[in-house]
Short mmCIF file of C-alpha atoms in Angstrom, two decimals:
data_model
loop_
_atom_site.label_atom_id
_atom_site.label_comp_id
_atom_site.label_asym_id
_atom_site.label_seq_id
_atom_site.Cartn_x
_atom_site.Cartn_y
_atom_site.Cartn_z
CA MET W 652 130.54 133.76 54.17
CA ALA W 653 127.68 135.03 55.93
CA GLU W 654 127.16 138.50 57.14
CA ALA W 655 128.85 139.59 60.91
CA LEU W 656 126.88 138.99 63.38
CA SER W 657 127.49 140.77 67.14
CA LEU W 658 127.72 139.54 70.56
CA PHE W 659 124.42 141.43 71.22
CA ASP W 660 122.33 139.85 68.41
CA LEU W 661 122.66 136.68 70.44
CA PHE W 662 122.21 138.24 73.94
CA LYS W 663 119.26 140.63 73.96
CA VAL W 664 117.16 142.13 77.01
CA GLY W 665 113.56 141.74 76.46
CA ILE W 666 110.40 140.26 78.29
CA GLY W 667 109.21 136.85 78.18
CA PRO W 668 107.64 134.70 77.56
CA SER W 669 109.35 133.86 74.06
CA SER W 670 112.11 135.35 71.87
CA SER W 671 110.29 134.44 68.46
CA HIS W 672 106.61 134.82 69.69
CA THR W 673 107.01 138.02 72.16
CA VAL W 674 110.17 139.86 71.37
CA GLY W 675 110.18 139.22 67.39
CA PRO W 676 106.47 140.17 67.14
CA MET W 677 107.11 143.40 69.13
CA ARG W 678 110.09 144.16 67.04
CA ALA W 679 108.11 143.45 64.01
CA GLY W 680 105.49 146.02 65.36
CA GLY W 681 108.23 148.71 65.81
CA LEU W 682 109.46 148.16 62.18
CA PHE W 683 106.18 148.61 60.64
CA LEU W 684 105.83 151.88 62.52
CA ALA W 685 109.19 153.17 61.66
CA GLU W 686 108.25 152.32 57.98
CA THR W 687 105.03 154.10 58.24
CA HIS W 688 106.69 157.30 59.48
CA ALA W 689 109.64 157.00 56.89
CA LEU W 690 106.75 156.86 53.95
CA GLY W 691 105.09 159.64 55.91
CA ILE W 692 102.02 157.90 56.02
CA MET W 693 101.52 157.57 59.39
CA PRO W 694 99.04 160.93 60.03
CA ALA W 695 96.75 159.35 57.35
CA VAL W 696 96.60 155.88 59.00
CA ALA W 697 92.91 154.83 59.96
CA ARG W 698 93.19 151.41 60.64
CA VAL W 699 95.79 148.71 61.35
CA GLU W 700 95.28 144.72 60.75
CA ALA W 701 97.62 142.12 61.90
CA HIS W 702 97.79 138.52 60.68
CA LEU W 703 99.34 135.80 62.58
CA TYR W 704 100.49 132.53 60.76
CA GLY W 705 101.74 128.99 61.41
CA SER W 706 103.20 128.66 64.78
CA LEU W 707 102.56 132.15 65.73
CA ALA W 708 98.95 131.69 65.30
CA LEU W 709 99.32 128.09 66.78
CA THR W 710 100.80 128.85 69.95
CA GLY W 711 100.33 132.54 69.73
CA LYS W 712 98.22 132.82 72.97
CA GLY W 713 100.23 131.16 75.11
CA HIS W 714 103.26 133.00 73.96
CA ALA W 715 101.48 136.25 74.64
CA THR W 716 102.17 137.00 70.79
CA ASP W 717 98.78 139.24 70.58
CA LYS W 718 100.18 141.11 73.50
CA ALA W 719 103.44 141.38 71.60
CA VAL W 720 101.98 142.74 68.62
CA ILE W 721 100.07 145.43 70.51
CA LEU W 722 103.06 146.66 72.38
CA GLY W 723 104.90 146.79 69.42
CA LEU W 724 102.41 148.80 67.48
CA SER W 725 102.16 151.00 70.68
CA GLY W 726 105.44 151.87 70.33
CA PHE W 727 107.32 149.81 73.06
CA VAL W 728 110.54 148.08 72.53
CA PRO W 729 111.55 144.73 74.32
CA GLN W 730 114.77 146.18 75.87
CA THR W 731 113.13 148.82 77.75
CA VAL W 732 109.43 148.01 78.19
CA ASP W 733 108.39 147.66 81.76
CA PRO W 734 106.86 144.51 82.23
CA ASP W 735 104.22 145.82 84.68
CA GLU W 736 103.40 148.98 82.02
CA ALA W 737 103.19 146.24 79.45
CA ASP W 738 100.34 144.38 81.20
CA ARG W 739 98.49 147.82 81.87
CA VAL W 740 98.44 148.58 78.15
CA PHE W 741 97.31 145.09 77.21
CA ALA W 742 94.78 145.19 79.43
CA ARG W 743 93.48 148.62 78.28
CA VAL W 744 93.71 147.66 74.34
CA ARG W 745 91.75 144.41 75.29
CA GLU W 746 89.15 146.25 77.39
CA THR W 747 88.55 149.44 75.13
CA GLY W 748 89.38 148.04 71.42
CA ARG W 749 91.42 150.87 70.97
CA LEU W 750 95.16 151.36 70.29
CA THR W 751 97.28 154.37 70.17
CA LEU W 752 99.99 153.43 67.29
CA GLY W 753 103.30 154.54 68.78
CA GLY W 754 105.41 157.60 67.92
CA GLY W 755 102.83 159.89 68.02
CA GLY W 756 100.25 158.05 65.79
CA PRO W 757 96.66 158.29 65.74
CA GLU W 758 94.32 155.83 67.70
CA VAL W 759 92.80 152.96 65.98
CA ALA W 760 90.23 150.19 66.64
CA PHE W 761 92.12 147.04 67.18
CA ALA W 762 90.28 144.14 68.81
CA GLU W 763 90.85 140.44 68.13
CA GLY W 764 88.73 138.93 65.27
CA ARG W 765 88.38 142.32 63.47
CA GLU W 766 91.73 143.71 63.20
CA LEU W 767 93.78 140.84 64.99
CA HIS W 768 93.35 137.52 63.10
CA PHE W 769 95.03 133.89 64.02
CA HIS W 770 95.41 132.07 61.24
CA LYS W 771 96.10 128.54 62.41
CA ASP W 772 95.66 126.66 58.97
CA ARG W 773 98.21 128.51 56.86
CA PHE W 774 101.82 128.78 56.83
CA LEU W 775 103.51 131.60 54.87
CA GLU W 776 106.36 130.71 52.55
CA HIS W 777 109.68 131.16 54.26
CA HIS W 778 109.37 130.51 57.82
CA PRO W 779 106.90 128.84 60.28
CA ASN W 780 106.61 132.21 62.33
CA GLY W 781 105.01 134.64 59.75
CA MET W 782 102.91 137.74 60.28
CA ARG W 783 101.44 140.35 58.12
CA LEU W 784 100.71 144.13 59.34
CA VAL W 785 98.70 146.01 56.97
CA ALA W 786 97.92 149.82 57.46
CA PHE W 787 94.45 151.43 55.59
CA ASP W 788 93.53 155.21 55.08
CA ALA W 789 90.29 156.38 55.66
CA GLY W 790 88.80 155.06 52.55
CA GLY W 791 89.72 151.58 53.35
CA VAL W 792 92.85 151.39 50.84
CA PRO W 793 95.92 149.56 52.18
CA SER W 794 98.71 152.25 52.51
CA LEU W 795 101.60 149.79 53.53
CA ASP W 796 101.25 146.09 53.61
CA GLU W 797 104.19 144.36 55.07
CA ILE W 798 105.27 140.48 55.87
CA TYR W 799 107.76 140.03 58.87
CA TYR W 800 109.07 136.19 59.93
CA SER W 801 110.44 136.24 63.49
CA VAL W 802 113.04 133.61 62.89
CA GLY W 803 114.33 132.99 66.50
CA GLY W 804 116.37 134.95 69.30
CA GLY W 805 114.18 137.90 68.62
CA PHE W 806 115.50 138.42 64.93
CA VAL W 807 113.15 139.55 62.69
CA LEU W 808 113.52 139.56 58.80
CA THR W 809 111.12 141.08 56.08
CA GLU W 810 109.71 138.86 52.93
CA GLU W 811 111.94 140.37 50.80
CA GLU W 812 115.09 139.88 53.16
CA MET W 813 113.83 136.17 53.63
CA ALA W 814 113.31 136.23 49.92
CA ARG W 815 117.10 136.91 49.21
CA ASP W 816 118.23 134.52 51.98
CA ARG W 817 119.91 136.98 53.86
CA ALA W 818 121.26 136.27 56.99
CA ASP W 819 120.31 138.90 59.90
CA GLY W 820 123.57 140.56 60.17
CA SER W 821 125.12 144.03 59.91
CA GLY W 822 126.97 143.79 56.85
CA ILE W 823 130.00 145.14 58.88
CA ALA W 824 133.47 143.63 58.07
CA VAL W 825 135.16 142.46 61.10
CA PRO W 826 138.85 141.43 61.50
CA HIS W 827 138.62 137.72 62.15
CA PRO W 828 135.64 136.37 60.25
CA PHE W 829 134.57 132.93 60.80
CA GLY W 830 131.43 131.05 59.14
CA SER W 831 132.33 127.58 60.67
CA GLY W 832 133.72 125.90 63.68
CA LYS W 833 136.83 125.28 61.76
CA GLU W 834 137.33 128.50 60.47
CA LEU W 835 136.73 129.69 64.19
CA LEU W 836 139.80 127.48 65.29
CA GLN W 837 141.76 128.69 62.12
CA ARG W 838 141.19 132.29 63.29
CA CYS W 839 142.47 131.41 67.20
CA HIS W 840 145.71 129.53 65.55
CA GLU W 841 146.35 132.41 62.99
CA THR W 842 145.87 135.21 65.77
CA GLY W 843 147.21 133.50 69.00
CA LEU W 844 143.71 134.28 70.39
CA ASP W 845 141.29 132.26 72.10
CA ILE W 846 137.61 131.93 71.16
CA ALA W 847 136.72 134.73 73.59
CA GLY W 848 139.76 136.94 72.05
CA VAL W 849 138.39 136.29 68.53
CA ALA W 850 135.00 137.17 69.05
CA LEU W 851 135.99 140.32 71.35
CA ALA W 852 138.20 141.52 68.37
CA ASN W 853 135.52 141.37 65.97
CA GLU W 854 132.92 142.80 68.46
CA ARG W 855 135.21 146.28 67.99
CA ALA W 856 133.92 146.69 64.43
CA PHE W 857 130.31 147.31 66.21
CA ALA W 858 131.72 149.49 69.32
CA ASN W 859 135.00 149.73 71.10
CA GLY W 860 136.55 147.13 73.34
CA ALA W 861 135.41 148.62 76.90
CA GLU W 862 131.79 149.14 75.36
CA ALA W 863 131.67 145.76 74.43
CA GLN W 864 132.95 144.44 77.70
CA ALA W 865 130.69 146.69 79.71
CA GLY W 866 127.73 145.48 77.61
CA LEU W 867 128.48 141.83 78.43
CA MET W 868 128.77 142.85 82.18
CA HIS W 869 125.18 144.63 81.72
CA ILE W 870 123.89 141.34 79.96
CA TRP W 871 125.15 139.41 83.11
CA GLY W 872 123.65 141.93 85.53
CA VAL W 873 120.07 141.57 83.84
CA MET W 874 120.43 137.62 84.13
CA GLU W 875 121.67 138.14 87.83
CA ALA W 876 118.68 139.92 88.42
CA SER W 877 116.20 137.83 86.58
CA ILE W 878 117.68 134.89 88.96
CA ALA W 879 117.41 136.80 92.04
CA ARG W 880 113.78 138.03 91.31
CA GLY W 881 112.78 134.23 90.48
CA MET W 882 114.18 132.97 93.55
CA ALA W 883 112.13 135.73 95.71
CA THR W 884 108.83 135.18 93.98
CA ASP W 885 106.49 132.55 94.49
CA GLY W 886 102.79 131.92 93.45
CA VAL W 887 101.24 130.07 90.45
CA LEU W 888 102.10 131.08 86.57
CA PRO W 889 99.88 132.89 84.27
CA GLY W 890 98.08 130.93 81.71
CA GLY W 891 95.65 128.57 83.27
CA LEU W 892 98.09 125.27 83.88
CA GLY W 893 98.47 126.28 87.47
CA VAL W 894 101.93 125.72 87.50
CA ARG W 895 103.14 126.82 90.89
CA ARG W 896 106.75 128.40 91.09
CA ARG W 897 109.49 126.34 92.91
CA ALA W 898 112.58 128.34 92.96
CA ARG W 899 111.93 130.35 95.83
CA ALA W 900 110.89 127.16 98.00
CA LEU W 901 113.98 125.55 96.48
CA HIS W 902 116.55 128.51 97.31
CA GLU W 903 115.27 128.54 100.99
CA ALA W 904 115.72 124.87 101.30
CA LEU W 905 119.30 125.13 100.01
CA VAL W 906 120.30 128.25 102.06
CA GLU W 907 118.87 126.75 105.31
CA GLY W 908 120.80 123.37 104.39
CA ARG W 909 117.89 121.19 104.25
CA GLY W 910 118.36 117.89 102.35
CA ALA W 911 119.87 118.86 99.12
CA ASN W 912 123.54 120.79 100.70
CA ALA W 913 124.16 117.32 102.40
CA ASP W 914 123.90 115.48 98.91
CA VAL W 915 127.03 114.86 97.20
CA LEU W 916 125.39 116.48 94.06
CA GLY W 917 123.90 119.42 95.99
CA LEU W 918 125.69 121.59 93.36
CA MET W 919 123.11 120.47 90.69
CA ASP W 920 120.08 121.68 93.13
CA TRP W 921 121.73 124.97 92.82
CA VAL W 922 121.91 124.70 89.06
CA SER W 923 118.53 123.91 88.85
CA CYS W 924 117.43 126.55 91.14
CA PHE W 925 119.25 129.31 89.09
CA ALA W 926 117.57 128.13 85.98
CA LEU W 927 114.05 127.39 87.25
CA ALA W 928 114.30 131.09 88.75
CA VAL W 929 115.27 132.54 85.09
CA ASN W 930 112.50 130.59 83.43
CA GLU W 931 109.91 131.04 85.92
CA GLU W 932 110.43 134.78 85.24
CA ASN W 933 110.36 134.19 81.75
CA ALA W 934 107.01 132.36 82.01
CA ALA W 935 105.50 135.53 83.84
CA GLY W 936 106.18 137.79 81.32
CA GLY W 937 109.54 139.40 83.42
CA ARG W 938 112.57 140.95 81.98
CA VAL W 939 115.30 138.13 81.00
CA VAL W 940 118.11 137.88 78.32
CA THR W 941 117.52 136.10 75.04
CA ALA W 942 120.36 133.33 75.22
CA PRO W 943 119.98 132.57 72.70
CA THR W 944 116.06 132.53 73.08
CA ASN W 945 113.56 133.09 75.80
CA GLY W 946 112.60 129.64 75.70
CA ALA W 947 116.11 128.54 76.58
CA ALA W 948 116.78 131.93 78.64
CA GLY W 949 117.88 130.02 81.78
CA VAL W 950 120.54 127.52 80.49
CA ILE W 951 123.56 130.16 80.31
CA PRO W 952 122.77 132.13 83.38
CA ALA W 953 122.54 129.10 85.42
CA VAL W 954 125.85 127.87 84.31
CA LEU W 955 127.32 131.17 84.22
CA ALA W 956 125.86 131.45 87.93
CA TYR W 957 127.55 128.24 88.82
CA TYR W 958 130.87 129.40 87.69
CA ARG W 959 130.51 132.99 89.35
CA ARG W 960 129.45 131.30 92.88
CA PHE W 961 131.49 127.66 93.13
CA VAL W 962 134.30 127.78 90.70
CA PRO W 963 137.47 129.00 92.83
CA GLY W 964 138.99 132.13 91.05
CA ALA W 965 135.77 133.48 89.26
CA ASP W 966 135.83 136.95 88.33
CA ASP W 967 133.99 139.51 86.10
CA ALA W 968 136.93 138.85 83.40
CA GLY W 969 135.80 135.24 83.35
CA VAL W 970 132.12 136.33 83.04
CA VAL W 971 133.19 138.42 79.98
CA THR W 972 135.56 135.23 78.67
CA PHE W 973 132.56 133.17 79.24
CA LEU W 974 129.67 135.04 77.36
CA ALA W 975 132.18 135.84 74.41
CA THR W 976 132.91 132.42 74.17
CA ALA W 977 129.17 131.24 74.26
CA GLY W 978 128.21 134.20 71.83
CA ALA W 979 130.88 132.88 69.11
CA ILE W 980 129.39 129.46 69.48
CA GLY W 981 125.96 130.68 69.21
CA MET W 982 126.69 132.54 66.02
CA LEU W 983 127.63 129.49 64.32
CA TYR W 984 124.53 127.70 64.97
CA LYS W 985 122.49 131.14 63.83
CA GLN W 986 124.38 131.13 60.60
CA ASN W 987 124.33 127.37 59.58
CA ALA W 988 121.18 125.89 61.09
CA SER W 989 118.43 127.71 63.35
CA ILE W 990 117.69 128.96 66.87
CA SER W 991 114.23 128.86 66.20
CA ALA W 992 112.16 125.92 67.94
CA ALA W 993 109.31 126.67 65.15
CA GLU W 994 111.77 125.66 62.57
CA VAL W 995 114.08 122.86 64.12
CA GLY W 996 112.46 121.90 67.20
CA CYS W 997 113.73 122.53 71.19
CA GLN W 998 117.20 121.37 70.13
CA GLY W 999 117.49 124.70 68.39
CA GLU W 1000 116.61 126.76 71.60
CA VAL W 1001 117.64 124.19 74.88
CA GLY W 1002 119.95 122.34 72.40
CA VAL W 1003 121.97 125.45 71.31
CA ALA W 1004 121.79 127.17 74.68
CA CYS W 1005 123.40 123.99 76.28
CA SER W 1006 126.14 123.81 73.62
CA MET W 1007 126.71 127.63 74.22
CA ALA W 1008 126.96 127.45 77.94
CA ALA W 1009 129.19 124.32 77.63
CA ALA W 1010 132.05 126.08 75.57
CA GLY W 1011 131.59 129.04 77.94
CA LEU W 1012 132.29 126.97 81.03
CA ALA W 1013 135.29 125.24 79.24
CA ALA W 1014 136.71 128.34 78.40
CA VAL W 1015 136.74 129.86 81.77
CA MET W 1016 137.97 126.64 83.38
CA GLY W 1017 141.24 127.01 80.97
CA GLY W 1018 140.31 124.83 78.03
CA THR W 1019 141.89 125.15 74.95
CA PRO W 1020 140.13 126.39 71.83
CA GLU W 1021 140.03 122.66 70.75
CA GLN W 1022 138.74 121.62 74.18
CA VAL W 1023 136.18 124.30 73.91
CA GLU W 1024 134.92 123.34 70.44
CA ASN W 1025 134.39 119.74 71.71
CA ALA W 1026 132.20 120.88 74.78
CA ALA W 1027 130.12 122.80 72.61
CA GLU W 1028 129.93 119.79 70.23
CA ILE W 1029 128.94 117.55 73.23
CA GLY W 1030 126.25 119.91 74.79
CA MET W 1031 124.47 119.67 70.92
CA GLU W 1032 125.13 116.23 70.09
CA HIS W 1033 122.90 115.04 73.08
CA ASN W 1034 120.33 117.35 72.57
CA LEU W 1035 119.73 116.10 68.97
CA GLY W 1036 116.24 115.38 67.91
CA LEU W 1037 114.70 117.44 70.95
CA THR W 1038 111.25 118.28 70.10
CA CYS W 1039 109.30 121.62 71.07
CA ASP W 1040 105.92 120.63 72.32
CA PRO W 1041 104.56 123.01 74.88
CA VAL W 1042 101.32 122.27 76.81
CA ARG W 1043 98.92 124.82 75.86
CA GLY W 1044 101.44 126.53 73.90
CA LEU W 1045 102.69 127.98 77.16
CA VAL W 1046 106.30 128.16 77.88
CA GLN W 1047 106.07 126.27 80.90
CA ILE W 1048 105.83 122.43 80.52
CA PRO W 1049 108.09 120.94 79.94
CA CYS W 1050 110.39 124.40 78.98
CA ILE W 1051 111.00 125.28 82.74
CA GLU W 1052 112.32 122.05 83.90
CA ARG W 1053 113.93 121.71 80.61
CA ASN W 1054 116.39 124.40 81.13
CA THR W 1055 117.57 122.68 84.33
CA MET W 1056 118.27 119.68 82.08
CA GLY W 1057 120.18 121.81 79.50
CA ALA W 1058 122.34 123.68 82.17
CA ILE W 1059 123.26 120.32 84.11
CA LYS W 1060 124.18 118.67 80.56
CA ALA W 1061 126.36 122.00 79.57
CA ILE W 1062 128.37 121.54 82.90
CA ASN W 1063 128.82 117.73 82.38
CA ALA W 1064 129.88 118.43 78.68
CA ALA W 1065 132.44 120.82 79.87
CA LYS W 1066 133.90 118.46 82.16
CA LEU W 1067 134.03 115.69 79.93
CA ALA W 1068 136.08 117.99 77.37
CA MET W 1069 138.21 119.34 79.84
CA ARG W 1070 139.29 115.69 80.77
CA GLY W 1071 140.50 114.87 77.22
CA ASP W 1072 142.98 116.94 74.91
CA GLY W 1073 140.43 118.25 72.41
CA THR W 1074 140.63 115.61 69.85
CA HIS W 1075 137.38 114.15 69.05
CA ILE W 1076 135.58 112.26 66.22
CA VAL W 1077 132.46 114.14 65.74
CA SER W 1078 133.40 117.84 65.12
CA LEU W 1079 131.07 121.10 66.05
CA ASP W 1080 130.31 121.57 62.49
CA VAL W 1081 129.25 118.16 61.92
CA VAL W 1082 126.77 118.07 64.81
CA ILE W 1083 125.46 121.42 63.72
CA GLU W 1084 124.94 120.35 60.32
CA THR W 1085 123.11 117.46 61.60
CA MET W 1086 121.09 119.29 64.23
CA ARG W 1087 119.83 120.95 60.83
CA GLN W 1088 119.06 118.33 58.70
CA THR W 1089 117.34 116.52 61.94
CA GLY W 1090 115.22 119.57 62.29
CA ARG W 1091 114.32 120.05 58.49
CA ASP W 1092 113.03 116.11 58.87
CA MET W 1093 110.99 116.74 62.23
CA SER W 1094 107.40 116.72 61.70
CA SER W 1095 106.08 120.33 62.08
CA ARG W 1096 103.58 118.78 64.95
CA TYR W 1097 106.91 118.75 66.98
CA LYS W 1098 108.03 122.21 66.29
CA GLU W 1099 106.20 124.42 68.31
CA THR W 1100 102.86 124.08 67.19
CA ALA W 1101 101.12 122.42 70.50
CA GLU W 1102 99.81 119.46 68.03
CA ALA W 1103 101.84 116.72 69.24
CA GLY W 1104 104.18 115.44 72.23
CA LEU W 1105 103.32 116.42 75.75
CA ALA W 1106 100.95 119.02 74.31
CA ALA W 1107 98.93 116.41 72.64
CA ASN W 1108 98.85 113.89 75.34
CA VAL W 1109 98.67 115.78 78.71
CA THR W 1110 94.93 115.83 79.57
CA LEU W 1111 93.92 118.97 81.56
CA CYS W 1112 90.64 119.41 82.95
#
């Protein structure tokens, strides 16, 4: 049985554009700082080097990994960093070539090509998203040399943890453990709880029930805020592709009733608007929730906003049920496959988010545990093989629109499941294992390296 995960391991507040390439490396920088303090060597640190490998090197510039490393080493953490302050710190380090280590550390030299290296031709042993941080004393002798892996969704493991094949869990015992969809359904039958009830009961091992529910409502508040900011902001996204924001214009058209509201499928335009808004914010480096990743950050908020605004009887209790259900499904993917596009392609990001959102929506529509499990299975089954091929390594094309597709698929999956009685031939466990195998067999060129697919075939002047 894999170690238990908290719902808040799946839902983390951070900044864009990527959980694996931005949030993870920032957290790794913080872990490195903490280790230097724990060893008592921080005052003697004279220089720090950062080495990025594999996907972190190949698409690191487009995913702001260089910025993330600088912020992490400067003492910032993803859940509280102000995006505007982050921009200022990054610009200052780039301009001066100097970085003040966080936690009262010394100022050290830090410049790309000298202390920051992108090793695009080398992958580390345990995961495509590898990085190495090294601290040196005044004599040039390494005083701390640590390898970290950003394994998706902001999760970070050390070389030692990866070598032990240890899940990134807390080690805390929960009352209703489950490591598969089958076991999750068994826990529901044994306890009389629904999937959200099982997840929330387990969450009490991490915090009391009131804190867990308040925490999930806070997560929804951050999601709502990212939707609102995205729908209120226009302009061109950073990175050089010239991608214009579209959520604001679409929102204005929907509010004014121009075109889309007259269409019988007008609700799809609202769902797309919500997803666009979040992922445009993510692409701009704004504050979003990894759900379960930044690249897929718009799917769950869009479907949850659809529930909150358009489903009769929607309320805060339903929001908690939705997120707890979605989180329980996300744990199964994290434990048994992957939520890292660099490891399994975008099926591990938008595909997993679609599956989670479908389950959450089915739950608040009154679905049985079997119907909810069926919705999650449908959500992934029709994302199998989805590649990750971001143009110029930016989380923009096709990533932003792909979130709208994932959200629409999730709603359709939930509705299909609710039309049945929960019996189906392909189980969620089978589809998760199929996704894992598909990701294993997928060429690395299609796994967040920007070496194939749209990334190779879109001609830019």
